[in-house]
Short mmCIF file of C-alpha atoms in Angstrom, two decimals:
data_model
loop_
_atom_site.label_atom_id
_atom_site.label_comp_id
_atom_site.label_asym_id
_atom_site.label_seq_id
_atom_site.Cartn_x
_atom_site.Cartn_y
_atom_site.Cartn_z
CA UNK A 416 5.09 0.24 -20.97
CA UNK A 417 5.17 1.97 -17.58
CA UNK A 418 6.00 0.51 -14.17
CA UNK A 419 4.27 1.06 -10.84
CA UNK A 420 6.03 0.21 -7.59
CA UNK A 421 3.26 0.12 -4.98
CA UNK A 422 4.85 -0.04 -1.55
CA UNK A 423 3.58 -0.49 1.98
CA UNK A 424 4.87 1.89 4.68
CA UNK A 425 7.45 0.83 7.26
CA UNK A 426 6.59 -0.67 10.64
CA UNK A 427 4.69 1.67 12.97
CA UNK A 428 4.07 1.76 16.69
CA UNK A 429 0.55 0.34 16.16
CA UNK A 430 1.97 -2.47 13.98
CA UNK A 431 4.38 -3.33 16.79
CA UNK A 432 1.63 -3.23 19.43
CA UNK A 433 -0.81 -5.31 17.32
CA UNK A 434 -3.37 -2.50 17.06
CA UNK A 435 -5.80 -1.87 14.20
CA UNK A 436 -4.51 1.09 12.23
CA UNK A 437 -6.48 2.45 9.34
CA UNK A 438 -7.62 6.05 9.21
CA UNK A 439 -5.78 6.75 12.46
CA UNK A 440 -2.01 7.06 12.42
CA UNK A 441 1.04 6.22 14.47
CA UNK A 442 4.71 7.00 13.87
CA UNK A 443 7.32 4.77 12.29
CA UNK A 444 9.39 2.74 14.73
CA UNK A 445 13.17 2.48 14.49
CA UNK A 446 12.55 -0.81 12.68
CA UNK A 447 10.20 0.98 10.26
CA UNK A 448 12.88 3.56 9.46
CA UNK A 449 15.39 0.71 8.93
CA UNK A 450 12.94 -1.08 6.60
CA UNK A 451 12.50 2.09 4.51
CA UNK A 452 16.28 2.43 4.21
CA UNK A 453 16.48 -1.17 2.95
CA UNK A 454 13.79 -0.40 0.37
CA UNK A 455 15.76 2.68 -0.69
CA UNK A 456 18.85 0.51 -1.14
CA UNK A 457 16.80 -1.93 -3.25
CA UNK A 458 15.87 0.81 -5.73
CA UNK A 459 19.46 2.05 -5.83
CA UNK A 460 21.00 -1.43 -6.21
CA UNK A 461 18.56 -2.35 -8.98
CA UNK A 462 19.32 1.01 -10.69
CA UNK A 463 15.62 1.82 -10.89
CA UNK A 464 15.35 5.42 -12.07
CA UNK A 465 12.08 6.51 -10.46
CA UNK A 466 10.35 9.38 -12.27
CA UNK A 467 7.42 10.23 -9.99
CA UNK A 468 6.54 9.80 -6.33
CA UNK A 469 3.27 9.59 -4.40
CA UNK A 470 2.13 8.72 -0.91
CA UNK A 471 -1.11 8.54 0.97
CA UNK A 472 -1.85 11.57 3.10
CA UNK A 473 -1.07 9.59 6.24
CA UNK A 474 2.14 10.35 8.11
CA UNK A 475 3.48 6.79 8.14
CA UNK A 476 3.36 6.58 4.34
CA UNK A 477 4.77 10.07 3.73
CA UNK A 478 7.61 9.49 6.23
CA UNK A 479 8.49 6.19 4.53
CA UNK A 480 8.58 7.84 1.11
CA UNK A 481 10.71 10.74 2.37
CA UNK A 482 13.32 8.30 3.68
CA UNK A 483 13.52 6.73 0.23
CA UNK A 484 13.56 9.88 -1.94
CA UNK A 485 15.12 12.46 0.37
CA UNK A 486 14.18 16.04 -0.50
CA UNK A 487 12.64 15.28 -3.91
CA UNK A 488 9.10 16.57 -4.37
CA UNK A 489 6.12 14.24 -4.27
CA UNK A 490 2.35 14.36 -4.14
CA UNK A 491 0.08 13.13 -1.37
CA UNK A 492 -3.12 11.45 -2.51
CA UNK A 493 -6.13 10.78 -0.28
CA UNK A 494 -7.09 7.90 -2.57
CA UNK A 495 -4.01 5.96 -1.36
CA UNK A 496 -5.10 6.08 2.31
CA UNK A 497 -5.65 2.98 4.38
CA UNK A 498 -9.05 1.39 4.85
CA UNK A 499 -11.08 3.22 7.53
CA UNK A 500 -12.03 0.64 10.17
CA UNK A 501 -14.45 2.89 12.08
CA UNK A 502 -14.80 2.11 15.80
CA UNK A 503 -12.24 -0.69 15.47
CA UNK A 504 -9.47 1.91 14.98
CA UNK A 505 -6.82 1.73 17.69
CA UNK A 506 -8.22 -1.51 19.13
CA UNK A 507 -6.44 -4.86 19.32
CA UNK A 508 -6.15 -6.75 16.03
CA UNK A 509 -7.72 -9.69 17.88
CA UNK A 510 -11.05 -7.85 17.61
CA UNK A 511 -11.08 -7.90 13.80
CA UNK A 512 -14.32 -9.49 12.58
CA UNK A 513 -14.37 -12.83 10.80
CA UNK A 514 -14.62 -12.64 7.05
CA UNK A 515 -18.17 -13.00 5.71
CA UNK A 516 -18.84 -16.30 3.87
CA UNK A 517 -17.61 -16.11 0.29
CA UNK A 518 -15.66 -12.87 0.90
CA UNK A 519 -11.92 -12.58 0.33
CA UNK A 520 -11.72 -9.60 2.68
CA UNK A 521 -13.76 -8.12 5.53
CA UNK A 522 -16.35 -6.92 3.00
CA UNK A 523 -18.84 -4.57 4.65
CA UNK A 524 -18.05 -5.72 8.22
CA UNK A 525 -16.80 -2.27 9.29
CA UNK A 526 -19.64 -0.25 7.75
CA UNK A 527 -22.03 -0.58 10.76
CA UNK A 528 -19.20 0.78 12.92
CA UNK A 529 -18.48 3.88 10.81
CA UNK A 530 -15.87 2.26 8.57
CA UNK A 531 -15.54 1.77 4.83
CA UNK A 532 -16.78 -1.09 2.68
CA UNK A 533 -14.06 -3.07 0.92
CA UNK A 534 -15.41 -2.17 -2.54
CA UNK A 535 -15.20 1.54 -1.66
CA UNK A 536 -11.52 1.19 -0.74
CA UNK A 537 -10.79 -0.93 -3.80
CA UNK A 538 -12.47 1.57 -6.13
CA UNK A 539 -10.69 4.63 -4.71
CA UNK A 540 -7.31 2.86 -4.81
CA UNK A 541 -7.86 1.72 -8.38
CA UNK A 542 -9.14 5.11 -9.57
CA UNK A 543 -6.25 6.94 -7.89
CA UNK A 544 -3.58 4.63 -9.29
CA UNK A 545 -5.09 4.79 -12.79
CA UNK A 546 -5.02 8.59 -12.56
CA UNK A 547 -1.40 8.54 -11.37
CA UNK A 548 -0.25 6.20 -14.13
CA UNK A 549 -1.88 8.35 -16.81
CA UNK A 550 0.35 11.31 -15.85
CA UNK A 551 3.12 12.19 -18.27
CA UNK A 552 5.93 11.60 -15.77
CA UNK A 553 4.81 8.16 -14.58
CA UNK A 554 7.27 5.94 -16.47
CA UNK A 555 8.73 4.56 -13.20
CA UNK A 556 6.36 5.48 -10.36
CA UNK A 557 6.68 4.81 -6.64
CA UNK A 558 3.49 5.07 -4.57
CA UNK A 559 3.53 4.38 -0.82
CA UNK A 560 0.26 3.13 0.64
CA UNK A 561 -1.00 0.61 3.21
CA UNK A 562 -1.43 -3.14 3.59
CA UNK A 563 -5.24 -3.36 3.64
CA UNK A 564 -5.71 -0.93 0.77
CA UNK A 565 -3.00 -2.64 -1.28
CA UNK A 566 -4.57 -6.03 -0.64
CA UNK A 567 -7.91 -4.81 -1.97
CA UNK A 568 -6.26 -3.17 -4.99
CA UNK A 569 -4.38 -6.29 -6.00
CA UNK A 570 -7.57 -8.34 -5.67
CA UNK A 571 -9.00 -6.30 -8.53
CA UNK A 572 -6.23 -7.44 -10.85
CA UNK A 573 -5.41 -10.97 -9.68
CA UNK A 574 -7.43 -14.07 -8.79
CA UNK A 575 -7.80 -14.62 -5.05
CA UNK A 576 -5.76 -17.83 -5.16
CA UNK A 577 -2.74 -15.86 -6.35
CA UNK A 578 -3.36 -12.93 -3.98
CA UNK A 579 -3.43 -15.34 -1.04
CA UNK A 580 0.17 -16.37 -1.79
CA UNK A 581 1.53 -12.80 -1.59
CA UNK A 582 2.96 -11.47 1.66
CA UNK A 583 2.31 -7.80 2.50
CA UNK A 584 5.11 -7.22 5.01
CA UNK A 585 6.09 -3.68 5.96
CA UNK A 586 7.89 -2.02 3.04
CA UNK A 587 6.78 -4.78 0.68
CA UNK A 588 6.95 -3.55 -2.93
CA UNK A 589 4.38 -4.78 -5.44
CA UNK A 590 5.67 -4.27 -8.97
CA UNK A 591 3.16 -3.82 -11.80
CA UNK A 592 3.58 -3.17 -15.50
CA UNK A 593 1.02 -0.66 -16.75
CA UNK A 594 -0.30 -0.42 -20.28
CA UNK A 595 -3.67 0.39 -21.90
CA UNK A 596 -5.30 1.19 -18.54
CA UNK A 597 -4.39 -2.21 -17.12
CA UNK A 598 -2.08 -3.27 -14.30
CA UNK A 599 -0.12 -6.46 -14.89
CA UNK A 600 1.37 -7.90 -11.70
CA UNK A 601 5.07 -8.69 -12.00
CA UNK A 602 6.33 -9.56 -8.52
CA UNK A 603 6.20 -8.91 -4.79
CA UNK A 604 9.47 -7.84 -3.20
CA UNK A 605 9.60 -8.60 0.52
CA UNK A 606 12.96 -7.69 1.99
CA UNK A 607 14.71 -9.75 4.64
CA UNK A 608 15.16 -7.57 7.72
#
């Protein structure tokens, strides 16, 4: 059985300012760097021998991963990118639309504004992580992604009632066992900062 550690990037300037950040990017704050160092210490203290490393192609995810693994090589994957929020990018989080009735996420709310549908994000995350976990060196894999994309991914594998109880703080680590093309949720690790 393999293990996937799916981790959210550290705090960014847009996180701190309460701005919508999806396809656009902003740098890690000092707090974000500190959070990544705490995550690094978690892997070291738990003696988790990571065997492969991935990040989204966005700077905030790659920078977080580099703090954790130092100069080890890793792959960037577009499929791990954050949800594209279209014209909402860079705007205040207060402008986020209300969830459509019966939806557990924003659904297609961003599509009319040039953004992605939730199912599109969920499918690309799932396909990318399945591809990663089928690699020969993926016994203990760390993949750094983003809160919205991670939320949609975990909804594929868990009932909404359980997903709603999980916090996706910056540098949260979602641990999954992986076997027979299935992800089995183990735990969410949210560090105290």
